[in-house]
PDB file of C-alpha atoms in Angstrom:
ATOM      1  CA  UNK A1119      -9.973   9.908   0.899  1.00 42.00           C
ATOM      2  CA  UNK A1120      -7.330   9.717   3.584  1.00 46.00           C
ATOM      3  CA  UNK A1121      -8.574   8.329   6.869  1.00 54.00           C
ATOM      4  CA  UNK A1122      -5.479   9.459   8.761  1.00 52.00           C
ATOM      5  CA  UNK A1123      -5.681  13.000  10.052  1.00 55.00           C
ATOM      6  CA  UNK A1124      -2.412  14.158  11.532  1.00 52.00           C
ATOM      7  CA  UNK A1125      -1.154  17.703  11.619  1.00 51.00           C
ATOM      8  CA  UNK A1126       2.499  16.951  12.293  1.00 52.00           C
ATOM      9  CA  UNK A1127       4.903  14.146  11.523  1.00 50.00           C
ATOM     10  CA  UNK A1128       5.498  13.491  15.217  1.00 50.00           C
ATOM     11  CA  UNK A1129       1.818  12.676  15.718  1.00 54.00           C
ATOM     12  CA  UNK A1130       1.893   9.941  13.063  1.00 67.00           C
ATOM     13  CA  UNK A1131       2.306   6.587  14.861  1.00 75.00           C
ATOM     14  CA  UNK A1132       5.055   5.316  12.553  1.00 76.00           C
ATOM     15  CA  UNK A1133       6.961   8.559  12.859  1.00 76.00           C
ATOM     16  CA  UNK A1134       8.065   7.955  16.436  1.00 77.00           C
ATOM     17  CA  UNK A1135       9.295   4.478  15.494  1.00 81.00           C
ATOM     18  CA  UNK A1136      11.657   6.047  12.955  1.00 80.00           C
ATOM     19  CA  UNK A1137      13.615   7.395  15.922  1.00 79.00           C
ATOM     20  CA  UNK A1138      13.948   3.984  17.571  1.00 81.00           C
ATOM     21  CA  UNK A1139      17.548   3.085  18.420  1.00 83.00           C
ATOM     22  CA  UNK A1140      17.098  -0.386  16.905  1.00 86.00           C
ATOM     23  CA  UNK A1141      17.981  -0.314  13.202  1.00 83.00           C
ATOM     24  CA  UNK A1142      15.774  -3.369  12.644  1.00 87.00           C
ATOM     25  CA  UNK A1143      12.729  -1.456  13.864  1.00 87.00           C
ATOM     26  CA  UNK A1144      13.574   1.516  11.619  1.00 84.00           C
ATOM     27  CA  UNK A1145      14.014  -0.859   8.671  1.00 85.00           C
ATOM     28  CA  UNK A1146      10.575  -2.410   9.248  1.00 89.00           C
ATOM     29  CA  UNK A1147       8.954   1.032   9.549  1.00 87.00           C
ATOM     30  CA  UNK A1148      10.544   2.053   6.256  1.00 87.00           C
ATOM     31  CA  UNK A1149       9.184  -1.108   4.632  1.00 89.00           C
ATOM     32  CA  UNK A1150       5.701  -0.200   5.862  1.00 90.00           C
ATOM     33  CA  UNK A1151       6.028   3.347   4.531  1.00 90.00           C
ATOM     34  CA  UNK A1152       7.334   2.121   1.188  1.00 92.00           C
ATOM     35  CA  UNK A1153       4.399  -0.296   0.979  1.00 93.00           C
ATOM     36  CA  UNK A1154       1.960   2.527   1.688  1.00 92.00           C
ATOM     37  CA  UNK A1155       3.535   4.684  -1.019  1.00 93.00           C
ATOM     38  CA  UNK A1156       3.268   1.739  -3.403  1.00 95.00           C
ATOM     39  CA  UNK A1157      -0.514   2.120  -3.200  1.00 93.00           C
ATOM     40  CA  UNK A1158      -2.834   4.711  -4.632  1.00 93.00           C
ATOM     41  CA  UNK A1159      -2.162   8.413  -4.979  1.00 94.00           C
ATOM     42  CA  UNK A1160      -4.564   8.881  -2.062  1.00 91.00           C
ATOM     43  CA  UNK A1161      -2.354   6.669   0.115  1.00 91.00           C
ATOM     44  CA  UNK A1162       0.705   8.592  -1.016  1.00 93.00           C
ATOM     45  CA  UNK A1163      -1.082  11.797  -0.069  1.00 92.00           C
ATOM     46  CA  UNK A1164      -1.660  10.460   3.443  1.00 87.00           C
ATOM     47  CA  UNK A1165       2.092  10.063   3.891  1.00 88.00           C
ATOM     48  CA  UNK A1166       2.666  13.561   2.511  1.00 89.00           C
ATOM     49  CA  UNK A1167      -0.063  15.058   4.694  1.00 86.00           C
ATOM     50  CA  UNK A1168       1.522  13.453   7.742  1.00 82.00           C
ATOM     51  CA  UNK A1169       4.678  15.452   6.999  1.00 80.00           C
ATOM     52  CA  UNK A1170       6.807  12.334   7.051  1.00 83.00           C
ATOM     53  CA  UNK A1171       9.034  12.991   4.005  1.00 82.00           C
ATOM     54  CA  UNK A1172      11.249  15.668   5.599  1.00 80.00           C
ATOM     55  CA  UNK A1173      11.867  13.285   8.506  1.00 78.00           C
ATOM     56  CA  UNK A1174      12.717  10.504   6.061  1.00 79.00           C
ATOM     57  CA  UNK A1175      15.162  12.818   4.324  1.00 76.00           C
ATOM     58  CA  UNK A1176      17.097  13.092   7.602  1.00 74.00           C
ATOM     59  CA  UNK A1177      17.250   9.285   7.803  1.00 73.00           C
ATOM     60  CA  UNK A1178      18.831   9.106   4.375  1.00 73.00           C
ATOM     61  CA  UNK A1179      21.859  10.925   5.717  1.00 72.00           C
ATOM     62  CA  UNK A1180      22.172   9.123   9.042  1.00 70.00           C
ATOM     63  CA  UNK A1181      20.805   5.581   8.835  1.00 67.00           C
ATOM     64  CA  UNK A1182      22.054   2.182   7.866  1.00 75.00           C
ATOM     65  CA  UNK A1183      21.857   0.899   4.299  1.00 77.00           C
ATOM     66  CA  UNK A1184      18.815  -1.305   5.023  1.00 74.00           C
ATOM     67  CA  UNK A1185      16.884   1.681   6.355  1.00 76.00           C
ATOM     68  CA  UNK A1186      17.964   3.912   3.472  1.00 79.00           C
ATOM     69  CA  UNK A1187      16.917   1.360   0.863  1.00 83.00           C
ATOM     70  CA  UNK A1188      13.333   1.452   2.185  1.00 82.00           C
ATOM     71  CA  UNK A1189      13.436   5.237   1.956  1.00 83.00           C
ATOM     72  CA  UNK A1190      14.588   5.049  -1.653  1.00 86.00           C
ATOM     73  CA  UNK A1191      11.755   2.639  -2.479  1.00 89.00           C
ATOM     74  CA  UNK A1192       9.251   5.066  -0.966  1.00 90.00           C
ATOM     75  CA  UNK A1193      10.585   7.886  -3.143  1.00 91.00           C
ATOM     76  CA  UNK A1194      10.552   5.670  -6.251  1.00 94.00           C
ATOM     77  CA  UNK A1195       6.952   4.722  -5.507  1.00 95.00           C
ATOM     78  CA  UNK A1196       5.907   8.357  -5.294  1.00 95.00           C
ATOM     79  CA  UNK A1197       7.706   9.304  -8.492  1.00 95.00           C
ATOM     80  CA  UNK A1198       6.234   6.365 -10.402  1.00 95.00           C
ATOM     81  CA  UNK A1199       2.704   6.280  -8.959  1.00 95.00           C
ATOM     82  CA  UNK A1200       2.121   9.744  -7.565  1.00 96.00           C
ATOM     83  CA  UNK A1201       0.414  12.701  -9.121  1.00 97.00           C
ATOM     84  CA  UNK A1202       2.415  15.550 -10.662  1.00 97.00           C
ATOM     85  CA  UNK A1203       1.598  17.640  -7.579  1.00 97.00           C
ATOM     86  CA  UNK A1204       2.997  14.930  -5.284  1.00 96.00           C
ATOM     87  CA  UNK A1205       6.198  14.725  -7.302  1.00 95.00           C
ATOM     88  CA  UNK A1206       6.429  18.520  -7.206  1.00 95.00           C
ATOM     89  CA  UNK A1207       6.067  18.356  -3.426  1.00 93.00           C
ATOM     90  CA  UNK A1208       9.151  16.119  -3.226  1.00 91.00           C
ATOM     91  CA  UNK A1209      11.025  18.581  -5.406  1.00 92.00           C
ATOM     92  CA  UNK A1210       9.935  21.529  -3.275  1.00 92.00           C
ATOM     93  CA  UNK A1211      11.103  19.710  -0.132  1.00 85.00           C
ATOM     94  CA  UNK A1212      14.492  19.052  -1.688  1.00 83.00           C
ATOM     95  CA  UNK A1213      13.978  15.295  -1.627  1.00 79.00           C
ATOM     96  CA  UNK A1214      14.502  15.021  -5.389  1.00 83.00           C
ATOM     97  CA  UNK A1215      15.724  17.508  -7.955  1.00 80.00           C
TER      98      UNK A1215
END
């Protein structure tokens, strides 16, 4: 069961760091998120429940390659280790098609 209870992405502690002006900070945050999504489906669900994926989708279009590569790893982790419902969520959000 997820121990994190956040209603919006901006209330998730890592979420505000994604907006940091330092690309190195954003890269490290993406590594943390990709490591979380490399865990169990329950851990993946915590990231989904935090509403972080739509925010990450914006980073894909605007951030440096190092930051984007962490984002891509997070998506790969969900598609390889997530439940069908979690993969469907990414499809519904337009993250994958």
